[in-house]
Short mmCIF file of C-alpha atoms and ligand atoms in Angstrom, two decimals:
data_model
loop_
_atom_site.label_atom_id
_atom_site.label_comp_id
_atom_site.label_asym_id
_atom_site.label_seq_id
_atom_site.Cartn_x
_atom_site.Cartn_y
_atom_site.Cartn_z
CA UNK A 1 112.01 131.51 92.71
CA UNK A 2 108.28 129.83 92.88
CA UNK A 3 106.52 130.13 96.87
CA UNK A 4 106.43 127.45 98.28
CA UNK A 5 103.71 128.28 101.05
CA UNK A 6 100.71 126.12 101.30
CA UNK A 7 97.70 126.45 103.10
CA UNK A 8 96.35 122.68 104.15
CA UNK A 9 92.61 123.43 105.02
CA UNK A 10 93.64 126.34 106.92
CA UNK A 11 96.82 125.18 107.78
CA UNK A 12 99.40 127.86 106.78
CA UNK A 13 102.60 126.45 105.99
CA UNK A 14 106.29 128.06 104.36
CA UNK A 15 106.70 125.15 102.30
CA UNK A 16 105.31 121.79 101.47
CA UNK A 17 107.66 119.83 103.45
CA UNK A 18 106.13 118.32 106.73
CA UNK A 19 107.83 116.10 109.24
CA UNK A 20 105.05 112.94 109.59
CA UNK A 21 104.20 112.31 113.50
CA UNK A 22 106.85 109.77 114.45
CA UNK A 23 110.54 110.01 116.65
CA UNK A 24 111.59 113.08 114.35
CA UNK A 25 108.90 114.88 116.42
CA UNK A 26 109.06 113.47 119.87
CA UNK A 27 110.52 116.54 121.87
CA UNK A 28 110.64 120.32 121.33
CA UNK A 29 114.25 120.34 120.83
CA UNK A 30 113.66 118.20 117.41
CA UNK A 31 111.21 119.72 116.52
CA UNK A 32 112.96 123.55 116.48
CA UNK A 33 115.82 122.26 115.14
CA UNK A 34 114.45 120.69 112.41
CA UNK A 35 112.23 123.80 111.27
CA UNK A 36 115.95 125.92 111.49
CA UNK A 37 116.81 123.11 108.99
CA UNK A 38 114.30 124.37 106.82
CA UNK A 39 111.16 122.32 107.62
CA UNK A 40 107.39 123.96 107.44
CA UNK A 41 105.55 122.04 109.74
CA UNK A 42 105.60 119.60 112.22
CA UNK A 43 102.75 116.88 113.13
CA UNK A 44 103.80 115.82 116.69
CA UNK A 45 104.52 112.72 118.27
CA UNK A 46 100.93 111.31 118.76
CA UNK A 47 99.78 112.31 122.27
CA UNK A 48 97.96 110.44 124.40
CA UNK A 49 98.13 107.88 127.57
CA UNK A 50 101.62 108.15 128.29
CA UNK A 51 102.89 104.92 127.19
CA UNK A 52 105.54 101.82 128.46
CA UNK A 53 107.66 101.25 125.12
CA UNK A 54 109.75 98.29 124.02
CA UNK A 55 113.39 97.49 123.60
CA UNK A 56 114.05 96.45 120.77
CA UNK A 57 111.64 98.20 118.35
CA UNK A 58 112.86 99.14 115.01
CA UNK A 59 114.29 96.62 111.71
CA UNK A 60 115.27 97.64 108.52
CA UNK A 61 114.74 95.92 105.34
CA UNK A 62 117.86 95.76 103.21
CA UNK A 63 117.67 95.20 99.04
CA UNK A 64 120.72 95.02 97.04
CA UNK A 65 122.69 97.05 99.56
CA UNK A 66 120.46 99.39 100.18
CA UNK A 67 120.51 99.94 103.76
CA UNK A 68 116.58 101.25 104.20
CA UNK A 69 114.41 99.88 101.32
CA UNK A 70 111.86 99.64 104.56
CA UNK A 71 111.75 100.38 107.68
CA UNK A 72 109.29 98.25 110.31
CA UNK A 73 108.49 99.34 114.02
CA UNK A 74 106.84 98.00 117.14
CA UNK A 75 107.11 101.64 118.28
CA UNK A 76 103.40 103.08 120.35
CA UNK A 77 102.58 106.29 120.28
CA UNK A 78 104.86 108.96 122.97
CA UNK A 79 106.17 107.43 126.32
CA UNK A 80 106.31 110.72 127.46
CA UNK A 81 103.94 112.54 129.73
CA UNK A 82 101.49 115.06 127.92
CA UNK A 83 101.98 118.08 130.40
CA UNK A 84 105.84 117.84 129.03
CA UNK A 85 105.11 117.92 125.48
CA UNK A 86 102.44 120.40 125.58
CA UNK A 87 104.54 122.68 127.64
CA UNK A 88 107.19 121.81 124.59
CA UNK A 89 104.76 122.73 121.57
CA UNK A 90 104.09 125.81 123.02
CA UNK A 91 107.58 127.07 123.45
CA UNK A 92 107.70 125.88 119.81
CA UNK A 93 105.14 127.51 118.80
CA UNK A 94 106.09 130.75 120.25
CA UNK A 95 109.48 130.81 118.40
CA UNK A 96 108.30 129.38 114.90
CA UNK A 97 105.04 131.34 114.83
CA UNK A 98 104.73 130.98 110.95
CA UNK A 99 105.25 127.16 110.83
CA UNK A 100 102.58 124.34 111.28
CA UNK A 101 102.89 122.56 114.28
CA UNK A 102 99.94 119.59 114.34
CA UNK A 103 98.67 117.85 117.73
CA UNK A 104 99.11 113.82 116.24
CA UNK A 105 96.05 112.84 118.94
CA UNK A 106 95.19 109.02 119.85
CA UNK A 107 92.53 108.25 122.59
CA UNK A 108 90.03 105.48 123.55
CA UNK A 109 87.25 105.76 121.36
CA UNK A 110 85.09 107.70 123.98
CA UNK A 111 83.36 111.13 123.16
CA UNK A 112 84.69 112.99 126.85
CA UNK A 113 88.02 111.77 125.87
CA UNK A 114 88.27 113.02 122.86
CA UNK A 115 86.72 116.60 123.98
CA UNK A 116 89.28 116.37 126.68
CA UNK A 117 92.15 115.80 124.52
CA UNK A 118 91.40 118.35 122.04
CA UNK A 119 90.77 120.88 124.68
CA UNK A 120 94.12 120.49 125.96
CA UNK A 121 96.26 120.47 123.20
CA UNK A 122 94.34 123.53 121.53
CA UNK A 123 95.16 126.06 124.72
CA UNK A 124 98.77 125.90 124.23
CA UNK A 125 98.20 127.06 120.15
CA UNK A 126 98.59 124.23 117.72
CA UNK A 127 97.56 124.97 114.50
CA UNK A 128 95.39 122.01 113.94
CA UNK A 129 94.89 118.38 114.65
CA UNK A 130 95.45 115.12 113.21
CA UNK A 131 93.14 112.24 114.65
CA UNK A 132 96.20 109.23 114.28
CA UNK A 133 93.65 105.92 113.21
CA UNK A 134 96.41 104.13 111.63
CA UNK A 135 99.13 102.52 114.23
CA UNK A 136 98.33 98.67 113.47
CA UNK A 137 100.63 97.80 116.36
CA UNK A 138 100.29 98.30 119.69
CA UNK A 139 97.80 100.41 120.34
CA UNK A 140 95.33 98.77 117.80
CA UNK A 141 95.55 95.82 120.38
CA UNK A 142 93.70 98.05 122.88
CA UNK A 143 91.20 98.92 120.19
CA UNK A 144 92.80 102.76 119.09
CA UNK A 145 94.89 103.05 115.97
CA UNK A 146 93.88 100.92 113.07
CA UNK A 147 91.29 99.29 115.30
CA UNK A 148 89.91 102.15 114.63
CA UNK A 149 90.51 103.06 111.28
CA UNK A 150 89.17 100.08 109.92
CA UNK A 151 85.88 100.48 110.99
CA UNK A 152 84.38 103.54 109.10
CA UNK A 153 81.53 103.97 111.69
CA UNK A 154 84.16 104.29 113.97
CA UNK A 155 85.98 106.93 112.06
CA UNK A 156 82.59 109.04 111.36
CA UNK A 157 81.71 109.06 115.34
CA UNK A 158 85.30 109.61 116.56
CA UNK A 159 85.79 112.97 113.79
CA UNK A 160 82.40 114.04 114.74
CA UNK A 161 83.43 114.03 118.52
CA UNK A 162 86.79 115.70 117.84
CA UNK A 163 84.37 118.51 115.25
CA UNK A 164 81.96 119.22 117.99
CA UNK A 165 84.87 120.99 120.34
CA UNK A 166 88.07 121.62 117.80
CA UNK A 167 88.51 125.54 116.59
CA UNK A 168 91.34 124.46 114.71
CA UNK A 169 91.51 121.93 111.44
CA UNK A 170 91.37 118.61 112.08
CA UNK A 171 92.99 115.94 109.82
CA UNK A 172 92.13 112.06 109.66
CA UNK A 173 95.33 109.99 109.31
CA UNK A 174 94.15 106.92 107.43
CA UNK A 175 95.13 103.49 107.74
CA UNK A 176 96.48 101.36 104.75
CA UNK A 177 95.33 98.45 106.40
CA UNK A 178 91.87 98.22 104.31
CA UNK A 179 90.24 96.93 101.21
CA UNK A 180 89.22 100.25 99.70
CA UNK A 181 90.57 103.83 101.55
CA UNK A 182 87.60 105.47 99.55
CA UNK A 183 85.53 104.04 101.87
CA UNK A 184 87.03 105.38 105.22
CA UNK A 185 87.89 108.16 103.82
CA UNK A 186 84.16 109.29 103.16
CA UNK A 187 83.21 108.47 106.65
CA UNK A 188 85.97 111.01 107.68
CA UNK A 189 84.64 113.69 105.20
CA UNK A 190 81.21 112.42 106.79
CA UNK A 191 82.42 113.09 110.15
CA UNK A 192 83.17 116.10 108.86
CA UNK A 193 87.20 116.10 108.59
CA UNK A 194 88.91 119.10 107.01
CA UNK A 195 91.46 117.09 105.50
CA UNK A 196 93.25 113.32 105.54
CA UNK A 197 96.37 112.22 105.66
CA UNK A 198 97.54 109.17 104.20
CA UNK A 199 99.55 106.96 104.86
CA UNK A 200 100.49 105.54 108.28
CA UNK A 201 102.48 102.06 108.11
CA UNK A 202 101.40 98.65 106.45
CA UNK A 203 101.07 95.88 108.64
CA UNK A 204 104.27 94.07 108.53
CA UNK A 205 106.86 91.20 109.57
CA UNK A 206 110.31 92.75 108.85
CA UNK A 207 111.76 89.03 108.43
CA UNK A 208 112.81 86.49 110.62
CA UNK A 209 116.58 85.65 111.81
CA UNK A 210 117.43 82.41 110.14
CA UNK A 211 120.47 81.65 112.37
CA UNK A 212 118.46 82.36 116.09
CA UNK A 213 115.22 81.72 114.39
CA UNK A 214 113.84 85.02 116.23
CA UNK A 215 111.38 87.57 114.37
CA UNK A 216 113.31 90.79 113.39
CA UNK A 217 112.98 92.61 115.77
CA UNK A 218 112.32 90.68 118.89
CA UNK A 219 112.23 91.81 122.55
CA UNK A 220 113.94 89.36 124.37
CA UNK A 221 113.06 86.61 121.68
CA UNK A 222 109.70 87.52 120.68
CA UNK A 223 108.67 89.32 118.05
CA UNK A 224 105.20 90.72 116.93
CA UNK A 225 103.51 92.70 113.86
CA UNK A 226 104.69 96.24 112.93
CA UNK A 227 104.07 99.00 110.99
CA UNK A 228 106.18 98.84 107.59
CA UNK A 229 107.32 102.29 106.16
CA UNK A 230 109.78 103.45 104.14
CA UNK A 231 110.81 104.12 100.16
CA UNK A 232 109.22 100.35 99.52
CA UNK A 233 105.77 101.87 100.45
CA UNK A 234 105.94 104.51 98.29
CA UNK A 235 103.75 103.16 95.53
CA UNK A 236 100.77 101.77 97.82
CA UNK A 237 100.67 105.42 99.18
CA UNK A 238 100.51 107.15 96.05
CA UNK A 239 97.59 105.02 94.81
CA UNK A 240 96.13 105.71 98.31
CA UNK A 241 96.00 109.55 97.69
CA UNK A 242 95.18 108.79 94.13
CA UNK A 243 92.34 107.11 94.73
CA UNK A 244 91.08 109.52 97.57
CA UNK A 245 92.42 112.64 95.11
CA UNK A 246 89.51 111.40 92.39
CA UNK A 247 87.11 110.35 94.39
CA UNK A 248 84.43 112.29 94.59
CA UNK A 249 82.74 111.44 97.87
CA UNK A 250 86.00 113.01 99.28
CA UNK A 251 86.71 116.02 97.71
CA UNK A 252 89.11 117.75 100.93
CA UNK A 253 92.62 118.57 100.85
CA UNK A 254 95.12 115.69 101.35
CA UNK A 255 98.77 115.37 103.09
CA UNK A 256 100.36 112.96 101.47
CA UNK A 257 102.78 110.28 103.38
CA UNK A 258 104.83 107.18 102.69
CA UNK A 259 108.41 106.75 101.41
CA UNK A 260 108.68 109.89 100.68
CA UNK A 261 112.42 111.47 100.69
CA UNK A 262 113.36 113.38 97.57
CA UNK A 263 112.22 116.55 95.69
CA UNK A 264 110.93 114.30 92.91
CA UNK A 265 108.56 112.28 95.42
CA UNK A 266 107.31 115.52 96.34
CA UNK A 267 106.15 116.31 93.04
CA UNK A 268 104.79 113.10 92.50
CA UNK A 269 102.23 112.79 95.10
CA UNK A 270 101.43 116.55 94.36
CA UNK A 271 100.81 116.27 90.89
CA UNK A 272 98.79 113.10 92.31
CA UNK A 273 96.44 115.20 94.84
CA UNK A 274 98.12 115.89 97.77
CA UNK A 275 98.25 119.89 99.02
CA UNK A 276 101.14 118.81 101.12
CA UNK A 277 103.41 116.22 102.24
CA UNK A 278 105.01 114.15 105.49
CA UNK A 279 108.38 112.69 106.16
CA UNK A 280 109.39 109.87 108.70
CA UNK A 281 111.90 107.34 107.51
CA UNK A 282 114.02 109.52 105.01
CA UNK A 283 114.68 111.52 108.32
CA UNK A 284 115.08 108.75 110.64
CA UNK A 285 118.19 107.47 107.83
CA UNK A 286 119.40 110.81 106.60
CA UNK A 287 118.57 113.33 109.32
CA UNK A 288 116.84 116.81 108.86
CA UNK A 289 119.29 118.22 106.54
CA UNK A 290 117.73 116.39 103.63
CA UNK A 291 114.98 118.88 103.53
CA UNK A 292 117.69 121.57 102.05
CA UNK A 293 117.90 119.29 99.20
CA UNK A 294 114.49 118.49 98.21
CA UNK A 295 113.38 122.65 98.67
CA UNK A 296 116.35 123.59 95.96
CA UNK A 297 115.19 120.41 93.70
CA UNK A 298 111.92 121.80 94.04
CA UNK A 299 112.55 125.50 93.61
CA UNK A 300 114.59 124.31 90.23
CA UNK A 301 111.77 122.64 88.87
CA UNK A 302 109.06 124.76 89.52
CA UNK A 303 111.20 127.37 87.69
CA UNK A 304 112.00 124.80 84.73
CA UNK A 305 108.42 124.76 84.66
CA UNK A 306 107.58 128.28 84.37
CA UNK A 307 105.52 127.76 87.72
CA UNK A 308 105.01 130.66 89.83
CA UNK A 309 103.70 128.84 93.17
CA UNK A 310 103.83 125.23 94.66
CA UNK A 311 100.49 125.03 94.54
CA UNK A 312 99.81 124.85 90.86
CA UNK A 313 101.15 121.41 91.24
CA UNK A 314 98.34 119.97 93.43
CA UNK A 315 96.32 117.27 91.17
CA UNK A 316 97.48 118.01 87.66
CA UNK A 317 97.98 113.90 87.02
CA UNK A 318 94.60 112.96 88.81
CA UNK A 319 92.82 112.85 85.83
CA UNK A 320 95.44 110.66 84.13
CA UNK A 321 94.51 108.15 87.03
CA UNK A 322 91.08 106.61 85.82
CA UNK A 323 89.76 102.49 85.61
CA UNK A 324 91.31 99.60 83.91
CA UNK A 325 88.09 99.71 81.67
CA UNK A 326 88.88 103.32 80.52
CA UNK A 327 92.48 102.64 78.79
CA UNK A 328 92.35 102.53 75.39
CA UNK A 329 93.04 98.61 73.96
CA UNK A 330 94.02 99.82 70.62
CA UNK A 331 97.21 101.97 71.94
CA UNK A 332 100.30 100.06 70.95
CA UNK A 333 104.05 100.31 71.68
CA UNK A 334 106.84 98.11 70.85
CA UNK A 335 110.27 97.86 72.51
CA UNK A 336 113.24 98.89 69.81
CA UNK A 337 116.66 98.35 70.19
CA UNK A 338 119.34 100.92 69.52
CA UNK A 339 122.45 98.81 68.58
CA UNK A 340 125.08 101.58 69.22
CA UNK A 341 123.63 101.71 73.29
CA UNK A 342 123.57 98.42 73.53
CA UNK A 343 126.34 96.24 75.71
CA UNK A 344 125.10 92.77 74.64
CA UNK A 345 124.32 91.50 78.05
CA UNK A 346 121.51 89.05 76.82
CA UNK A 347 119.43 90.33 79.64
CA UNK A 348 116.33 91.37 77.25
CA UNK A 349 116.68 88.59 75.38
CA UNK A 350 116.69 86.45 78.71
CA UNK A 351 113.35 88.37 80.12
CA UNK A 352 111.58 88.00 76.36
CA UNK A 353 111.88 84.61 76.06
CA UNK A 354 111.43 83.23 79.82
CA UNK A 355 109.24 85.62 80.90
CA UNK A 356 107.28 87.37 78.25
CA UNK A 357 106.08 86.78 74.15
CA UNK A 358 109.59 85.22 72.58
CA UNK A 359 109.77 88.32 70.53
CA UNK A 360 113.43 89.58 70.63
CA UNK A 361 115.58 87.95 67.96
CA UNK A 362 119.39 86.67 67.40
CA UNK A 363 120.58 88.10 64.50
CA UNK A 364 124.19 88.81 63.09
CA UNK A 365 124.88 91.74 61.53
CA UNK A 366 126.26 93.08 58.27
CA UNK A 367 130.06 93.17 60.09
CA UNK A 368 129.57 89.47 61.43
CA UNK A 369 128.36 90.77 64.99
CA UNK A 370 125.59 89.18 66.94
CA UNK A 371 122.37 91.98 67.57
CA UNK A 372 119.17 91.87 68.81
CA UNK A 373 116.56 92.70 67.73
CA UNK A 374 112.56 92.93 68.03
CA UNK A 375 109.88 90.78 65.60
CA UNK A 376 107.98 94.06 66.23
CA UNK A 377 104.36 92.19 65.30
CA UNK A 378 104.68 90.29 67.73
CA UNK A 379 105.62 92.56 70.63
CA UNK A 380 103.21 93.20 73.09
CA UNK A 381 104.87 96.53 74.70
CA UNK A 382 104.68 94.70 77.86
CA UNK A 383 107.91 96.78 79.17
CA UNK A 384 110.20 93.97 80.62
CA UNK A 385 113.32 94.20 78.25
CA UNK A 386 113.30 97.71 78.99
CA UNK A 387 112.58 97.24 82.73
CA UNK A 388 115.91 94.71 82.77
CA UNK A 389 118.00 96.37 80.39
CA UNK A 390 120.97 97.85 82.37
CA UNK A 391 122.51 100.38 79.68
CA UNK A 392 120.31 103.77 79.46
CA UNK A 393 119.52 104.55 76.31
CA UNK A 394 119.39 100.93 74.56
CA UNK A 395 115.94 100.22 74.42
CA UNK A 396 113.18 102.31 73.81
CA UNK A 397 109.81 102.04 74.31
CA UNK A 398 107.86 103.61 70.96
CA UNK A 399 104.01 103.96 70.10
CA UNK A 400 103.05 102.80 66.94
CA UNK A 401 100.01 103.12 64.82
CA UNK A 402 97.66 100.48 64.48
CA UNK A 403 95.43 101.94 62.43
CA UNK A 404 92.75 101.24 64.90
CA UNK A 405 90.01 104.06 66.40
CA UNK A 406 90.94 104.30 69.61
CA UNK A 407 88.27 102.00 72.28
CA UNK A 408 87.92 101.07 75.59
CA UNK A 409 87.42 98.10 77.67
CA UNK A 410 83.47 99.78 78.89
CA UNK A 411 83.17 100.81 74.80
CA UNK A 412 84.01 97.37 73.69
CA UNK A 413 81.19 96.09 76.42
CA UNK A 414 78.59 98.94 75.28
CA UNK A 415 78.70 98.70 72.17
CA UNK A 416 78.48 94.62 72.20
CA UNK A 417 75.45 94.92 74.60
CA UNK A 418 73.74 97.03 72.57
CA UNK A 419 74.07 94.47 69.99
CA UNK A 420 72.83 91.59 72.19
CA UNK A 421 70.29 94.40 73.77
CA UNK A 422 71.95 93.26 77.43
CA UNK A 423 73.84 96.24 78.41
CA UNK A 424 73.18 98.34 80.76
CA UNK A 425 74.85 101.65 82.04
CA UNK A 426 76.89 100.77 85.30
CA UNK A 427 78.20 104.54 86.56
CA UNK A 428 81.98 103.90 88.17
CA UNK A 429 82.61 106.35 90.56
C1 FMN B 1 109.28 104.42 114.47
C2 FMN B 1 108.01 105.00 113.95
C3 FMN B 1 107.09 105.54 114.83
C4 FMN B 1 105.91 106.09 114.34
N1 FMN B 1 105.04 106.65 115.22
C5 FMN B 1 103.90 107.22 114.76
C6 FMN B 1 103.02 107.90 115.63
O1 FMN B 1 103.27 108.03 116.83
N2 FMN B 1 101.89 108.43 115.11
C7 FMN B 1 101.58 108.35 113.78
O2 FMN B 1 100.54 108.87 113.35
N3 FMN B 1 102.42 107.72 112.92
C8 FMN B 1 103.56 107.17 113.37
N4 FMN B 1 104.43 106.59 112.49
C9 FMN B 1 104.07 106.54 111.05
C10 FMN B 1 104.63 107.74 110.29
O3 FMN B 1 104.10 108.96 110.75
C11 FMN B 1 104.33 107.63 108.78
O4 FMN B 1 102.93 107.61 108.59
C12 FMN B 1 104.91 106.39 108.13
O5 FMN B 1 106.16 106.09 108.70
C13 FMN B 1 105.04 106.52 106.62
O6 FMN B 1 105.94 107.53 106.24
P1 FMN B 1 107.48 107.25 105.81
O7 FMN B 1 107.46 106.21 104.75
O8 FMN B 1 108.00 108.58 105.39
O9 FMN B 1 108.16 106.73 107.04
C14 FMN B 1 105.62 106.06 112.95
C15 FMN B 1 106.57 105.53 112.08
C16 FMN B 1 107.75 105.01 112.56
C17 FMN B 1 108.76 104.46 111.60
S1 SF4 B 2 108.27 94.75 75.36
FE1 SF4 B 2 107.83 92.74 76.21
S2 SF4 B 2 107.14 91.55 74.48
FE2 SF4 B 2 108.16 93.34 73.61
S3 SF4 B 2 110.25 92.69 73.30
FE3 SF4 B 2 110.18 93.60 75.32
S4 SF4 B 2 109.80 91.87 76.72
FE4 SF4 B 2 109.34 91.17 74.62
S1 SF4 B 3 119.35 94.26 78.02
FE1 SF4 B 3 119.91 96.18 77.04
S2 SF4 B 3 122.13 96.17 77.01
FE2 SF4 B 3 121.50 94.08 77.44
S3 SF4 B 3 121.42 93.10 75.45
FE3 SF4 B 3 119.38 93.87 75.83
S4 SF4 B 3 119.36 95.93 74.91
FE4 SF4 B 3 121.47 95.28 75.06
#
């Protein structure tokens, strides 16, 4: 069996798998039972003011009977006051000495409050911090959270604040609700952050009740913007670390967060750049216990792999990440069909001809049967048949040669600027 320890900028962890700051974490009783369910760490409920919530708070967004494609909240940060849940983290502390238990911290952005905050929460032994400039709800209306977060001077001074008293590591959890991460992300590393953490939730309607005509959720029939999390997020947060993960005016360690809740997302935004990873939603629909899944999936495959240690996983694919201009034009593939897979729904055919190049053919075969199949010239390899196609197996997706050196978007440019004598080297970071 591979180890599955990580160390997170310090952080010293038994396994990869972190519960993200968010009701999973609000009280010490969670908190221990979910590390006896197997869980390495911990980021808290974000402390703070104590805090009036509201009732309602939570909607789901259902796809084709899925029950959680997303989840969207009105939540703030804890309602409950921070004497209780320090006392909590350190009883927690004392009894899971070798797990990661993180202080989630939101203030006003004021340097004595920050030096207070961190002060407080670093006598009863966390083992680091993370600096919570993401909650677009709420809080951001009172100019914390993504108020914050989307002002990068903001984020430099209020890191530099929290750097000037913390012992411990102190993590910047990033806001999705930006242009360009990069950019915030270097005025944490500026600030001088150990890590970030990304994501914390989009900013989000979860839909509207067409019967009552009220926003879901509403509190007492009025709604207002959330923070949208969940498996549909997934994506956006794995180009989030991506981008962060090649950048190299960031260049620290990353926790990883958003839709994550199987052994195979894991590995994904590991291979992607991320030392370590955070769960809300999967636990808030499944419960702790779904950690005991995703430690044997991962166990199994780092053995498949022949990998001794979690760790060798951390940014393999970052380097497969690169610009639009950098993919080679001349790489072709072309959709085939394999007749004996196939269950004639039409669906490919459908897609091809409404949606994409009017490549897939209606032929009849040798025994009088109707088959499709592919004009191959004049398939792009745009992926949609196979996207639509509902029987595994029936169509696959196969390079061909064109014959063609390989070139680039940026080559194609060079080389016809330095025919025209216009071009000039642009450096893409
Ligand atoms: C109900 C709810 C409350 C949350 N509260 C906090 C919070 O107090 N502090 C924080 O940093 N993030 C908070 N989050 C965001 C999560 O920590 C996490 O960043 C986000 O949900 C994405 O992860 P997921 O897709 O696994 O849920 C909250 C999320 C939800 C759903
Ligand atoms: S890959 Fe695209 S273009 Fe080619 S057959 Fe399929 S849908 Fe048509
Ligand atoms: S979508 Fe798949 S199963 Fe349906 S006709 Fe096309 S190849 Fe056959």
């Amino acid at each position: 069996m591979a180890d599955l320890s990580i160390n997170l900028a310090g952080i010293k962890s038994p396994n990869p798998f972190w519960l993200a700051s968010a009701p999973p974490t609000n009280t010490g009783y969670q908190v221990q039972r979910a590390f006896e369910a197997g869980w390495g760490g911990a980021v808290w409920k974000t402390l703070g003011d104590p805090i009036i919530n509201t009732s309602s708070r939570f909607a789901a967004v259902n796809f084709n009977g899925q029950r959680v494609a997303g989840f969207n909240n009105i939540e703030l940060i804890t309602d409950r006051p921070l004497e209780v849940n320090l006392k909590e983290i350190y009883e927690t502390k004392k009894r899971f000495p070798n797990h990661a238990i993180i202080a989630s911290l939101m203030v006003e952005p004021t340097q004595h409050k920050w030096h207070e905050i961190v002060k407080r929460v670093e006598d009863v032994g966390v083992d680091g911090l993370e600096l919570n400039f993401g909650c677009p709800h709420g809080m951001a209306e009172r100019g914390m959270g993504a108020a914050s977060g989307q002002q990068p001077d903001l984020v430099q001074a209020q890191t530099t604040w929290v750097k000037e008293v913390a012992t411990t590591p102190v993590i910047v959890k990033l806001t999705p609700n930006i242009t360009d991460i990069t950019v915030v992300a270097r005025h944490a590393v500026k600030g001088g952050a150990d890590a970030i953490s990304m994501i914390n939730t989009i900013n989000s309607l979860a839909g509207v009740d067409i019967h009552s005509w009220n926003t879901i959720p509403n509190v007492g029939g009025q709604g207002a913007h959330g923070g949208y999390c969940g498996p549909a997020v997934k994506p956006i947060a794995l180009s989030m670390v991506a981008e962060c993960a090649r950048d190299r005016g960031v260049g620290i360690p990353i926790s990883g967060i958003g839709g994550i809740s199987t052994w195979q997302d894991v590995v994904e935004f590991m291979l992607m750049g991320a030392t370590g990873i955070q769960v809300c939603t999967a636990v808030m629909h499944h419960g702790f216990r779904i950690v005991e899944e995703m430690i044997d999936g991962l166990n199994n495959y780092l053995d498949d792999k022949g990998l001794a240690s979690v760790t060798e996983l951390i940014g393999k694919s970052v380097s497969r990440y690169s610009n639009w201009g950098d993919l080679d034009l001349n790489y072709k593939v072309v959709a085939r069909i394999n007749e004996n897979n196939c269950i004639n729904c039409n669906k490919c055919h459908i897609a091809c001809e409404d949606a994409s190049h009017q490549c897939i053919d209606m032929l009849t075969n040798t025994d009088g049967k109707a088959i499709l199949q592919v004009r191959e010239e004049d398939c792009v390899g745009c992926n949609l048949c196979s996207i639509v196609c509902p029987a595994d197996g029936a169509i696959d997706m196969v390079p061909v040669d064109t014959g063609a050196a390989s070139l680039t978007w940026n080559q194609r440019q060079k080389v016809i600027g330095s025919l025209n004598g216009t071009y000039s080297e642009v450096e893409v970071v």
